[in-house]
Amino acid sequence: MKNHKDIIDSDNASTIRAILRIGTWKLNLETGVYVFDNTTCDILQVPHGTVMHRGQNEPLERSAKTTAQIELGLKELIHSGIPFNQELEFKTPKGNPRWLHVVATRKLENGKCTEITGIIQDVSKVKQSQNNLFQQNQLLNIAEKKAKLGHWNWDFKTDMLTCSENMCRILGVPVDAQLPLETILDDIYPEDKEYVKDRLATNLKNKYFENFTHRLETHEGKLRTIEVSGDIYLDKDDNIINILGISQDITDYKEIESELVKKNELLTFAEQKALLGHWQWNIITDEVFWSANLYYLFKQKEKSKLEFNTYFGYVHPDDQAEVTIHFDKAIKEGTFGKIIHRILLKDGTLKWILLLGEVILNEKDEITTLVGTCQDVTEQQLQEIKFKGLVESAPSATFIVGEGNVIQMINKQAEHLFGYTSEELVGKSIEGLIPPRFEKKRAPEREKFRANPKVIKVDLGEDFYMINKSGNEIPVEVTLGPLQTDEGLLVSMAIRDITAEKLYQHKILKAKEELEILTEELTAQNLQLADFTQITSHNLRAPVSNLNSLVDIYKLVDNEQERDELFGKFETVIDHLTLTLNTLIEALSAKSDTSIKRNEVSFSETFKKTEEILTAEITRTKAVIKSDFSEVDSIQYHKLYLESIFQNLIGNSLKYKSPDRVPKIEVSSGLHKGKVVLQFKDNGLGIDLNKHGHKIFGLNKVFHNHPEAKGIGLFMTKTQIEAMGGKILVSSKVNEGTTFSVYFS
């Protein structure tokens, strides 16, 4: 009869299984009846206590593939003892799809399988996550295609490049193809080949990748401009392992850049037409820079030596005091603003000048430079025309906003960006183009600008969006500038569409994450191959050699009866070889699994579950099993691995019991030098360690003539323990017993 604590522990275990969506089930092979616990019934969406018969009245819908998996897996489990471990797809009676991870083991009585027990876990959400990840990878490929970029991995040792799907498209090579570097270089525009080779050689020599640009000749004969960036990865000895990089087709960007250069040239031309020049005054060195048109405005010889007094010498005598006060105030307060004053040229020409400027501070908030513009505003009417020309020649979408946030002027770039004509927007409020959610954060920025009008870039602490005519939001970068007129303060809003930049940044980050994951996977696979080579050389050589010998004998035998006997031997050897291969694959998976999750698991709960699983064998052998986890009862560990360790070691003690006495098994935990130690002690047959100690954990190594001895359990137990960073030791005396000690990391 269970005591109160056992009942509580059982309830807790049931609750945990229900939370984790893990249930248990049994199949009686004699009656064909399935028995489910409540959690399994909940997962399958059938009433608690539902009785199912194998092959009859099964309420779950399943595909032919799932049926075939079940039948084959059960057949292998029943007849060969191969564990059933499958992920299967069903549909519940309520029509809900389910992905179930089913694990099962068999129970033997007198060498015959009479019962199958197992666990079932609902992994539908995991499958959905995997599908979502696949879709995200598809989206990344689409995004790379839209951004006209691709990523590549250059294995420096093999000189082979592996390219992403879109990179293959850019190069015009088959998808997933691995190509030598020379093949890639063949498509580079002939005039750029030596340059590219030189840049690569310099990067490899410096072990640092500096970006470069080259032209690529496509198979259609078109020239594309490619920008190449990357990172060089070194091993611990500072040797190059591989280079990861991104290549982007920037042909369109180059065309835009060329267009911008042309627009800047137009801006310079407009500066001349608007009688405008720009200037810069370094207060510390008293060095002055004038644009070419400013020399022209002042009829000064271009590139002649300048200083502040050069400009001040042209100021009309009646305005010199006002100009001096303005500059002094700008230096003192850090704000230049604007001033209109007269100048008197050497030939006697009198002009009115609009002087605008800005104060530049260093990191210590000290004024170092004044920059600004100087415009001939002698004819006010001409000023307005020239002002409109400047706005139109601006490379960004630009709004001129007046009192009450009313739009007074927009340029062509603004029409193109927002989809409105000038007539549709002029006279309307700019607020109609801004989502209301930004109002709270814009209010203090707006007041700050009004209190101290100067050129600023809008920074709300988050991405800023505006709305086009179609109702779509556009990510933008907005720069505000004050324009003082006789009618009051106007605000110039320079708006730059940064959609492409946002997409580019996002795709680069995603590509980097994918490349890091790929690197980890490749590293793990390399380690797997190394382990597999070593293990196969020891464990597969004998059966393969045996098969070769049997083949040679078969060729020499003419008698059909002898050949039939040889076929029987072939099957035996092949069965052993198949079991060995499956075990090696499972072991290598455990060794290389870099995603093993650790959770807090209980020794006592795991022990109790093991007792339940081995109930029949414990009852049959009348074994006495004791446990003591008073010193340590929980550890951060992989749950299934810990259950496997308990089941293998306790199962071994039952399997190799002494025929002369009742089996006694003691399982206890403790601490040794700060590490948790788990001990499994029995009074069974024991092992001659002098004879077998060197191979006790080897694959297919057995030490007793037991009919079920496979030499797999201890091999897998050691593999799982070492995969989690621990170790296992054994001490034993023949006919006295064995103690296994598991040291956890």
XYZ file of C-alpha atoms in Angstrom:
745
model
C 0.000 0.000 0.000
C 1.387 3.418 -0.994
C 2.093 5.858 1.777
C 1.032 9.512 1.696
C 4.346 10.698 0.268
C 4.204 8.202 -2.593
C 0.704 9.435 -3.474
C 1.874 13.067 -3.482
C 4.948 12.186 -5.586
C 2.736 10.287 -8.021
C 0.332 13.225 -8.277
C 3.247 15.612 -8.854
C 4.697 13.362 -11.560
C 1.296 13.172 -13.249
C 0.954 16.940 -13.083
C 4.419 17.426 -14.591
C 3.668 14.946 -17.373
C 0.390 16.711 -18.088
C 2.160 20.079 -18.290
C 4.835 18.640 -20.578
C 2.130 16.839 -22.576
C 3.721 13.446 -21.869
C 1.535 10.387 -21.273
C 2.056 6.658 -20.865
C 0.448 3.652 -22.525
C 0.567 -0.154 -22.649
C -0.348 -2.717 -25.279
C -1.149 -6.289 -24.192
C -0.132 -8.371 -27.192
C -2.221 -11.355 -26.078
C -5.489 -9.400 -25.810
C -4.598 -6.563 -28.208
C -5.893 -4.019 -25.651
C -4.332 -0.564 -25.318
C -4.324 1.067 -21.865
C -3.840 4.867 -21.710
C -3.268 7.165 -18.761
C -5.367 10.343 -18.491
C -2.693 12.566 -20.067
C -2.523 10.315 -23.141
C -6.330 10.436 -23.414
C -6.210 14.243 -23.220
C -3.539 14.386 -25.945
C -5.543 12.073 -28.200
C -8.768 13.943 -27.304
C -10.583 10.769 -26.273
C -12.528 10.203 -23.001
C -10.576 9.022 -19.963
C -10.725 5.225 -19.681
C -11.165 4.710 -23.436
C -10.428 1.087 -24.391
C -8.859 0.507 -27.777
C -8.116 -2.802 -29.490
C -5.231 -3.118 -31.860
C -6.474 -2.882 -35.433
C -10.067 -2.254 -34.319
C -12.277 0.776 -33.477
C -9.257 3.113 -33.506
C -10.657 6.674 -33.288
C -7.494 8.313 -34.619
C -7.137 9.054 -38.322
C -3.710 8.419 -39.790
C -2.046 8.297 -43.158
C -0.759 5.196 -44.878
C 2.770 6.391 -44.140
C 2.045 6.603 -40.394
C 0.435 3.150 -40.433
C 3.483 1.682 -42.180
C 5.826 3.329 -39.640
C 3.850 1.862 -36.736
C 3.625 -1.651 -38.141
C 7.311 -1.818 -39.090
C 8.440 -0.295 -35.786
C 6.309 -2.663 -33.686
C 7.498 -5.644 -35.704
C 11.143 -4.727 -35.119
C 10.472 -4.095 -31.423
C 8.565 -7.358 -30.843
C 10.880 -9.664 -32.772
C 14.284 -7.959 -32.483
C 14.005 -5.728 -29.452
C 14.870 -2.642 -31.505
C 13.415 0.287 -29.495
C 10.409 2.016 -31.044
C 11.183 5.745 -31.282
C 9.134 7.606 -33.898
C 7.444 10.942 -34.579
C 3.999 10.156 -36.020
C 1.211 12.277 -37.500
C -2.435 11.671 -36.488
C -5.792 13.440 -36.529
C -7.895 13.279 -33.330
C -11.619 12.444 -33.286
C -12.240 16.196 -33.023
C -10.393 16.723 -36.294
C -7.298 18.338 -34.728
C -3.903 17.391 -36.228
C -1.344 15.968 -33.806
C 2.367 15.219 -34.120
C 3.244 12.631 -31.457
C 6.677 11.462 -30.316
C 6.151 7.802 -29.385
C 8.754 5.724 -27.522
C 8.149 2.079 -26.637
C 9.957 -0.920 -25.158
C 8.937 -4.566 -24.966
C 8.388 -6.916 -22.040
C 9.552 -10.505 -22.393
C 8.253 -13.540 -20.545
C 10.086 -16.802 -21.185
C 11.709 -15.205 -24.216
C 8.391 -14.108 -25.716
C 7.187 -10.518 -26.020
C 3.876 -10.246 -24.173
C 3.508 -6.529 -23.551
C 4.678 -3.210 -24.970
C 4.951 -0.154 -22.750
C 5.784 3.341 -23.769
C 5.410 7.073 -23.479
C 3.778 9.559 -25.809
C 4.494 13.270 -26.073
C 2.585 15.918 -28.007
C 5.239 17.673 -30.152
C 2.779 19.469 -32.424
C 4.011 22.907 -31.311
C 7.620 21.908 -32.010
C 6.653 20.764 -35.492
C 4.808 24.030 -36.035
C 7.943 25.921 -34.922
C 10.008 23.906 -37.391
C 7.558 24.761 -40.166
C 7.702 28.428 -39.156
C 11.524 28.321 -39.233
C 11.391 26.815 -42.714
C 9.054 29.584 -43.837
C 11.383 32.191 -42.321
C 14.286 30.689 -44.259
C 12.175 30.944 -47.385
C 11.458 34.581 -46.549
C 15.205 35.182 -46.096
C 15.830 33.784 -49.558
C 13.098 36.019 -50.960
C 14.494 39.027 -49.090
C 18.004 38.335 -50.398
C 16.570 38.181 -53.868
C 14.715 41.473 -53.393
C 17.828 43.134 -51.913
C 19.964 41.678 -54.707
C 22.470 40.206 -52.291
C 23.760 36.781 -51.394
C 26.091 35.268 -48.826
C 28.982 32.859 -49.328
C 31.443 30.767 -47.350
C 34.999 30.341 -48.639
C 36.687 27.262 -47.109
C 40.297 28.425 -47.155
C 41.753 24.918 -46.833
C 39.837 23.444 -49.786
C 39.615 26.738 -51.714
C 35.919 25.961 -52.325
C 33.054 28.447 -52.047
C 29.561 27.529 -50.875
C 26.972 30.096 -51.906
C 23.445 30.925 -50.798
C 20.614 30.399 -53.250
C 20.505 34.028 -54.347
C 24.310 34.221 -54.547
C 24.137 31.378 -57.048
C 21.569 33.379 -59.007
C 23.843 36.439 -59.057
C 26.776 34.319 -60.280
C 24.616 32.317 -62.691
C 25.688 28.927 -61.250
C 23.587 25.937 -60.109
C 22.015 26.297 -56.653
C 23.938 24.510 -53.835
C 26.988 24.127 -56.058
C 30.431 24.230 -54.444
C 32.837 26.142 -56.648
C 36.604 26.744 -56.585
C 37.650 30.368 -56.265
C 39.063 30.436 -59.791
C 35.620 29.640 -61.231
C 34.182 32.698 -59.462
C 37.040 34.888 -60.654
C 36.415 33.849 -64.273
C 33.164 35.847 -64.361
C 34.735 39.059 -63.052
C 35.045 41.798 -65.641
C 38.507 41.376 -67.249
C 39.651 44.895 -66.342
C 38.840 44.231 -62.657
C 40.355 40.737 -62.225
C 43.833 41.819 -61.158
C 42.350 44.395 -58.800
C 40.135 41.782 -57.146
C 43.012 39.311 -56.798
C 45.166 42.047 -55.271
C 42.422 43.023 -52.799
C 41.903 39.381 -51.779
C 45.643 38.837 -51.367
C 45.932 41.960 -49.190
C 42.961 40.885 -47.036
C 44.416 37.404 -46.554
C 47.827 38.823 -45.730
C 46.390 41.262 -43.174
C 43.834 38.686 -41.960
C 41.270 41.456 -42.057
C 38.599 41.854 -44.717
C 38.306 45.329 -46.216
C 35.310 45.841 -48.483
C 35.828 46.363 -52.177
C 33.752 46.777 -55.323
C 34.158 45.173 -58.738
C 32.232 44.625 -61.904
C 30.749 41.268 -62.872
C 29.935 40.159 -66.387
C 26.736 38.089 -66.369
C 26.112 35.188 -68.721
C 23.695 37.467 -70.587
C 26.599 39.841 -71.250
C 25.415 42.536 -68.826
C 27.772 44.405 -66.512
C 26.777 44.568 -62.847
C 28.553 46.355 -60.006
C 29.126 44.105 -56.965
C 30.072 45.256 -53.461
C 31.898 42.585 -51.441
C 32.172 42.551 -47.643
C 33.169 39.803 -45.258
C 34.863 38.515 -42.113
C 37.964 36.319 -41.833
C 37.889 33.546 -39.208
C 41.095 32.198 -37.644
C 41.880 29.099 -35.599
C 43.670 29.152 -32.251
C 47.025 29.241 -34.085
C 46.010 32.364 -36.002
C 45.644 30.448 -39.242
C 42.811 31.296 -41.623
C 39.976 28.741 -41.518
C 37.371 30.326 -43.703
C 35.999 33.625 -44.944
C 32.303 34.454 -44.691
C 31.006 37.217 -46.846
C 28.165 39.019 -48.537
C 28.072 40.186 -52.132
C 25.449 42.685 -53.188
C 24.500 43.850 -56.626
C 24.701 47.626 -56.166
C 24.341 48.525 -59.812
C 21.110 50.365 -59.062
C 22.699 52.107 -56.055
C 25.585 53.258 -58.229
C 23.145 54.680 -60.705
C 21.383 56.476 -57.855
C 24.751 57.698 -56.582
C 25.577 59.024 -60.031
C 22.219 60.736 -60.078
C 22.975 62.306 -56.695
C 26.296 63.589 -57.987
C 24.476 65.172 -60.863
C 21.984 66.701 -58.458
C 24.833 68.058 -56.334
C 26.282 69.602 -59.445
C 22.865 71.066 -60.104
C 22.853 72.334 -56.512
C 26.147 74.093 -57.116
C 24.730 75.513 -60.284
C 21.594 76.568 -58.386
C 23.831 78.197 -55.778
C 25.280 80.327 -58.506
C 21.884 81.142 -59.906
C 20.537 81.985 -56.440
C 23.506 84.277 -55.747
C 24.363 82.108 -52.759
C 27.680 80.996 -51.298
C 28.626 78.968 -48.265
C 31.361 79.582 -45.788
C 33.165 78.104 -42.805
C 35.130 79.890 -40.076
C 37.450 77.976 -37.726
C 37.416 80.161 -34.627
C 40.510 78.530 -33.109
C 42.814 78.984 -36.146
C 40.931 81.918 -37.723
C 40.925 79.993 -40.992
C 38.072 80.840 -43.362
C 36.693 78.840 -46.268
C 34.514 80.315 -48.990
C 32.736 78.442 -51.744
C 33.585 79.435 -55.285
C 30.343 81.352 -55.672
C 30.990 83.340 -52.532
C 34.225 84.586 -54.108
C 32.141 85.489 -57.131
C 29.529 87.343 -55.063
C 32.234 89.426 -53.405
C 34.194 89.815 -56.640
C 37.195 88.389 -54.805
C 39.937 86.440 -56.563
C 39.161 82.729 -56.062
C 41.312 80.792 -53.560
C 42.968 83.956 -52.255
C 43.921 83.852 -48.568
C 40.961 84.485 -46.266
C 40.395 85.340 -42.622
C 37.454 86.697 -40.668
C 38.443 90.293 -41.308
C 38.349 89.591 -45.055
C 34.590 89.290 -44.812
C 34.236 91.931 -42.135
C 36.108 94.372 -44.397
C 33.243 94.247 -46.908
C 30.540 94.996 -44.320
C 29.006 98.419 -44.796
C 30.429 100.790 -42.144
C 26.940 101.535 -40.836
C 26.265 97.814 -40.262
C 29.607 96.774 -38.766
C 28.487 97.221 -35.162
C 25.369 95.092 -35.688
C 27.367 92.361 -37.406
C 29.967 92.360 -34.614
C 27.246 91.999 -31.965
C 25.622 89.161 -33.920
C 28.851 87.147 -34.163
C 29.745 87.790 -30.519
C 26.294 86.605 -29.439
C 26.555 83.514 -31.645
C 29.863 82.549 -30.045
C 28.587 83.243 -26.551
C 25.180 81.511 -26.850
C 26.050 78.814 -29.378
C 23.307 79.884 -31.797
C 23.968 81.825 -34.972
C 20.511 82.393 -36.448
C 20.393 84.831 -39.338
C 21.256 88.430 -40.049
C 20.627 90.655 -43.040
C 23.131 93.427 -43.635
C 24.758 95.425 -46.428
C 28.167 94.995 -48.026
C 30.172 97.456 -50.035
C 32.374 95.972 -52.740
C 35.641 97.476 -53.906
C 34.079 98.737 -57.142
C 31.420 100.580 -55.117
C 28.628 98.031 -55.652
C 26.157 97.860 -52.744
C 24.361 94.613 -51.966
C 22.070 93.275 -49.304
C 23.309 90.022 -47.840
C 21.366 87.359 -45.926
C 23.852 85.658 -43.610
C 22.861 82.299 -42.071
C 25.081 80.199 -39.865
C 25.399 77.358 -37.396
C 27.693 76.810 -34.439
C 29.733 73.551 -34.352
C 30.747 72.187 -30.936
C 33.380 69.596 -30.014
C 32.920 66.723 -27.550
C 33.531 69.165 -24.671
C 30.710 71.435 -25.883
C 33.281 74.045 -26.871
C 32.630 76.123 -30.010
C 35.188 75.347 -32.696
C 33.590 76.337 -35.973
C 30.915 78.487 -37.527
C 29.451 77.393 -40.846
C 26.844 79.107 -42.893
C 25.617 80.621 -46.094
C 25.710 84.066 -47.580
C 23.106 85.151 -50.120
C 22.621 88.212 -52.250
C 19.021 89.234 -51.441
C 19.125 92.600 -53.128
C 16.074 91.869 -55.188
C 13.405 90.268 -52.983
C 11.399 88.982 -55.916
C 14.435 87.231 -57.344
C 15.103 85.808 -53.856
C 11.785 83.945 -53.872
C 12.417 82.401 -57.297
C 15.903 81.323 -56.327
C 14.603 79.903 -53.054
C 12.136 77.695 -54.913
C 14.963 76.516 -57.171
C 16.988 75.440 -54.144
C 14.072 73.518 -52.698
C 13.410 71.734 -55.982
C 17.075 70.774 -56.392
C 17.238 69.205 -52.937
C 17.950 65.448 -53.222
C 15.380 64.586 -50.524
C 11.630 65.066 -50.366
C 11.188 68.542 -48.876
C 8.237 70.366 -47.295
C 8.143 74.040 -46.377
C 5.768 74.385 -43.439
C 4.458 77.664 -42.039
C 2.328 78.819 -39.119
C -0.139 76.222 -37.834
C 1.839 73.401 -39.515
C 0.310 74.346 -42.873
C 2.228 73.151 -45.949
C 3.325 76.044 -48.135
C 5.557 74.291 -50.648
C 6.725 70.770 -51.613
C 9.291 69.575 -54.136
C 9.023 66.909 -56.851
C 10.749 64.307 -54.656
C 7.979 64.816 -52.088
C 5.340 64.324 -54.786
C 6.977 61.101 -55.889
C 7.478 59.780 -52.342
C 3.982 60.497 -51.025
C 1.989 60.179 -54.239
C 0.280 63.589 -53.936
C 0.485 66.519 -56.324
C 1.560 69.918 -55.053
C -2.002 71.186 -55.434
C -3.343 68.380 -53.198
C -1.028 69.204 -50.275
C -0.326 72.928 -50.302
C -2.636 74.621 -47.797
C -3.210 71.367 -45.844
C -1.766 70.450 -42.432
C 1.389 68.326 -42.345
C -0.245 66.363 -39.474
C -2.327 64.468 -42.047
C 0.848 62.691 -43.181
C 1.972 61.633 -39.675
C 0.474 58.703 -37.693
C -1.288 60.006 -34.517
C 0.704 57.615 -32.280
C 3.785 59.835 -32.622
C 2.040 62.999 -31.363
C 2.992 62.538 -27.698
C 6.712 62.230 -28.473
C 6.717 64.921 -31.184
C 5.191 67.610 -28.975
C 8.308 68.290 -26.819
C 10.583 68.063 -29.898
C 8.393 70.595 -31.676
C 8.530 73.008 -28.736
C 12.288 72.565 -28.460
C 12.720 73.448 -32.139
C 10.514 76.507 -31.860
C 12.413 77.728 -28.788
C 15.787 77.280 -30.486
C 15.361 77.062 -34.263
C 18.350 75.320 -35.842
C 19.003 72.404 -38.160
C 18.193 69.172 -36.321
C 17.498 65.569 -37.205
C 14.236 64.278 -35.711
C 14.970 61.641 -33.070
C 11.997 60.233 -31.182
C 13.909 57.296 -29.741
C 12.197 54.914 -32.190
C 11.678 54.461 -35.920
C 9.609 57.291 -37.412
C 6.987 56.760 -40.123
C 4.881 58.942 -42.425
C 1.788 58.020 -44.476
C 1.567 58.164 -48.270
C -1.526 58.683 -50.379
C -2.227 54.936 -50.481
C -2.379 54.830 -46.691
C 0.891 52.919 -46.351
C 3.432 53.882 -43.705
C 6.955 54.690 -44.904
C 10.017 54.626 -42.599
C 11.703 58.006 -42.975
C 14.532 60.131 -41.641
C 13.445 63.753 -41.145
C 15.691 66.792 -40.848
C 14.186 70.125 -39.818
C 15.665 73.482 -40.671
C 14.470 77.007 -39.829
C 13.758 79.546 -42.584
C 13.237 83.053 -41.268
C 11.129 85.304 -43.520
C 9.378 88.621 -43.207
C 6.169 86.653 -42.628
C 7.670 84.683 -39.765
C 9.419 81.372 -39.188
C 9.108 78.701 -41.857
C 10.204 75.128 -41.291
C 12.004 73.123 -43.940
C 11.403 69.375 -43.589
C 13.898 67.208 -45.502
C 12.452 63.675 -45.630
C 14.510 60.697 -46.703
C 12.903 57.305 -47.410
C 14.987 54.702 -45.509
C 12.921 51.630 -46.447
C 15.816 50.088 -48.371
C 18.245 50.735 -45.511
C 15.933 49.104 -42.958
C 15.479 46.046 -45.138
C 19.216 45.863 -45.821
C 20.122 46.069 -42.121
C 17.532 43.442 -41.217
C 18.684 41.048 -43.931
C 22.346 41.437 -42.962
C 21.550 40.601 -39.323
C 19.463 37.601 -40.342
C 22.157 36.411 -42.717
C 24.764 36.739 -39.947
C 22.633 34.663 -37.573
C 22.123 31.987 -40.218
C 25.849 31.890 -40.953
C 26.677 31.483 -37.254
C 24.206 28.592 -36.974
C 25.665 27.031 -40.121
C 29.183 27.286 -38.659
C 28.092 25.505 -35.473
C 26.384 22.755 -37.456
C 29.420 22.211 -39.688
C 31.710 22.016 -36.664
C 29.465 19.425 -35.031
C 29.304 17.401 -38.241
C 33.096 17.370 -38.574
C 33.398 16.019 -35.038
C 30.787 13.357 -35.824
C 32.735 12.222 -38.874
C 35.931 11.938 -36.861
C 34.223 9.847 -34.167
C 32.431 7.711 -36.732
C 35.716 6.891 -38.518
C 37.370 5.769 -35.304
C 34.403 3.682 -34.092
C 33.740 1.982 -37.407
C 37.399 0.961 -37.699
C 37.026 -1.002 -34.437
C 33.429 -2.265 -34.506
C 32.592 -2.848 -38.158
C 35.824 -4.385 -39.436
C 35.112 -7.866 -38.036
C 31.563 -8.356 -39.426
C 32.556 -6.875 -42.779
C 35.579 -9.166 -42.940
C 33.301 -12.079 -41.990
C 30.933 -11.183 -44.819
C 33.816 -11.082 -47.297
C 34.959 -14.525 -46.148
C 31.423 -15.933 -46.486
C 31.237 -14.505 -50.012
C 34.520 -16.224 -50.925
C 33.248 -19.531 -49.497
C 29.921 -19.125 -51.305
C 31.760 -18.792 -54.620
C 33.579 -22.078 -53.980
C 30.531 -24.118 -52.878
C 28.491 -25.946 -55.509
C 26.111 -27.835 -53.223
C 22.702 -26.077 -52.860
C 22.221 -27.308 -49.274
C 25.559 -25.847 -48.231
C 24.657 -22.604 -49.987
C 21.371 -22.452 -48.051
C 23.296 -22.899 -44.819
C 25.647 -20.089 -45.890
C 22.627 -17.834 -46.519
C 21.549 -18.390 -42.928
C 24.960 -17.266 -41.761
C 24.745 -14.249 -44.044
C 21.495 -13.197 -42.309
C 23.019 -13.632 -38.846
C 26.066 -11.507 -39.688
C 23.924 -8.858 -41.388
C 21.582 -8.673 -38.348
C 24.578 -8.103 -36.076
C 25.982 -5.506 -38.476
C 22.618 -3.657 -38.624
C 22.333 -3.594 -34.817
C 25.896 -2.281 -34.553
C 25.270 0.479 -37.122
C 22.038 1.624 -35.423
C 23.790 1.723 -32.053
C 26.730 3.703 -33.462
C 24.382 6.231 -35.069
C 22.446 6.709 -31.806
C 25.701 7.096 -29.871
C 27.142 9.618 -32.322
C 23.904 11.617 -32.159
C 24.275 11.851 -28.386
C 27.948 12.827 -28.607
C 27.453 15.591 -31.162
C 24.128 17.007 -29.968
C 25.024 20.615 -29.142
C 21.408 21.439 -28.276
C 21.011 19.126 -25.259
C 18.666 20.877 -22.849
C 19.201 20.696 -19.099
C 16.340 20.893 -16.656
C 16.043 20.177 -12.971
C 15.267 16.470 -12.585
C 14.747 14.413 -9.440
C 16.670 11.222 -8.620
C 13.819 9.903 -6.491
C 11.193 10.519 -9.188
C 13.420 8.943 -11.845
C 14.060 5.957 -9.536
C 10.326 5.532 -8.954
C 9.604 5.651 -12.674
C 12.328 3.040 -13.295
C 10.758 0.766 -10.688
C 7.419 1.093 -12.436
C 8.935 0.280 -15.825
C 10.844 -2.746 -14.449
C 7.985 -3.924 -12.185
C 7.588 -7.267 -13.931
C 11.290 -8.127 -13.753
C 11.554 -6.979 -10.112
C 8.563 -9.138 -9.205
C 9.857 -12.135 -11.126
C 13.314 -12.013 -9.509
C 11.959 -10.980 -6.050
C 14.642 -8.298 -6.078
C 15.084 -5.982 -3.074
C 15.844 -2.434 -4.256
C 16.686 0.387 -1.868
C 17.379 4.048 -2.554
C 18.874 6.935 -0.575
C 18.811 10.393 -2.123
C 18.788 12.306 1.158
C 22.064 14.088 0.431
C 21.278 15.129 -3.164
C 17.900 14.594 -4.844
C 17.945 16.878 -7.887
C 20.337 17.957 -10.611
C 20.308 20.020 -13.789
C 20.356 17.284 -16.431
C 18.743 15.887 -19.565
C 15.619 14.069 -18.332
C 15.586 11.244 -20.873
C 19.334 10.605 -20.443
C 18.934 10.278 -16.670
C 16.014 7.873 -17.105
C 18.093 5.828 -19.565
C 21.006 5.655 -17.067
C 18.710 4.419 -14.277
C 16.987 1.870 -16.492
C 20.214 0.491 -18.011
C 22.138 0.153 -14.733
C 19.255 -1.217 -12.632
C 18.205 -3.419 -15.567
C 21.767 -4.803 -15.768
C 21.722 -5.641 -12.054
C 18.477 -7.602 -12.533
C 19.681 -9.255 -15.734
C 23.001 -10.433 -14.240
C 21.732 -11.491 -10.825
C 23.327 -14.422 -9.034
C 21.296 -17.658 -9.198
C 22.365 -18.415 -5.610
C 20.754 -15.423 -3.836
C 17.978 -12.865 -3.918
C 19.054 -9.780 -5.920
C 19.803 -6.730 -3.753
C 20.277 -3.354 -5.405
C 21.197 -0.089 -3.663
C 20.971 3.280 -5.433
C 22.303 6.352 -3.609
C 23.539 9.874 -4.253
C 26.220 11.992 -2.618
C 28.846 14.680 -3.093
C 32.519 14.134 -3.893
C 34.824 17.164 -4.186
C 31.839 19.355 -4.938
C 30.448 17.087 -7.660
C 27.289 14.996 -7.499
C 27.916 11.235 -7.547
C 25.276 8.562 -8.177
C 26.035 4.929 -7.195
C 24.355 1.686 -8.323
C 25.442 -1.282 -6.169
C 24.292 -4.917 -6.561
C 25.161 -8.435 -5.287
C 25.039 -10.073 -8.704
C 27.463 -12.170 -10.747
C 30.146 -9.488 -10.810
C 32.740 -8.910 -13.535
C 36.346 -10.049 -13.767
C 37.869 -6.600 -14.252
C 41.378 -8.000 -14.711
C 40.093 -9.878 -17.709
C 37.366 -7.598 -19.044
C 38.020 -4.170 -17.485
C 39.514 -2.647 -20.644
C 36.418 -3.404 -22.711
C 33.592 -3.129 -20.189
C 32.014 -0.093 -21.876
C 32.795 -1.202 -25.428
C 30.183 -1.798 -28.099
C 28.951 -5.416 -28.356
C 31.127 -6.457 -25.392
C 29.520 -9.067 -23.089
C 30.965 -10.825 -20.074
C 28.321 -13.470 -19.235
C 26.460 -16.073 -21.245
C 23.115 -14.364 -20.751
C 20.628 -14.873 -23.616
C 19.741 -11.146 -23.700
C 23.291 -9.827 -23.451
C 23.884 -7.454 -26.381
C 26.821 -5.365 -25.185
C 24.904 -2.153 -25.958
C 23.451 -0.872 -22.664
C 26.748 0.084 -20.958
C 28.107 1.501 -24.207
C 25.080 3.821 -24.589
C 25.084 4.726 -20.889
C 28.733 5.828 -21.061
C 28.057 7.749 -24.285
C 25.123 9.661 -22.759
C 27.008 10.464 -19.531
C 30.035 11.772 -21.433
C 27.787 13.767 -23.773
C 26.653 15.687 -20.665
C 30.241 16.219 -19.489
C 30.357 13.467 -16.850
C 32.094 10.108 -16.407
C 31.272 6.599 -15.179
C 33.534 4.228 -13.191
C 33.059 0.589 -12.186
C 34.308 -1.633 -9.374
C 33.439 -5.345 -9.188
C 34.317 -8.755 -7.770
C 33.294 -12.027 -9.363
C 30.267 -13.610 -7.635
C 30.111 -10.745 -5.099
C 28.630 -7.863 -7.069
C 29.269 -4.683 -9.002
C 29.169 -0.946 -8.229
C 28.809 1.696 -10.952
C 29.637 5.310 -9.958
C 28.347 8.155 -12.133
C 30.131 11.511 -11.688
C 28.133 14.485 -12.983
C 29.753 17.655 -14.275
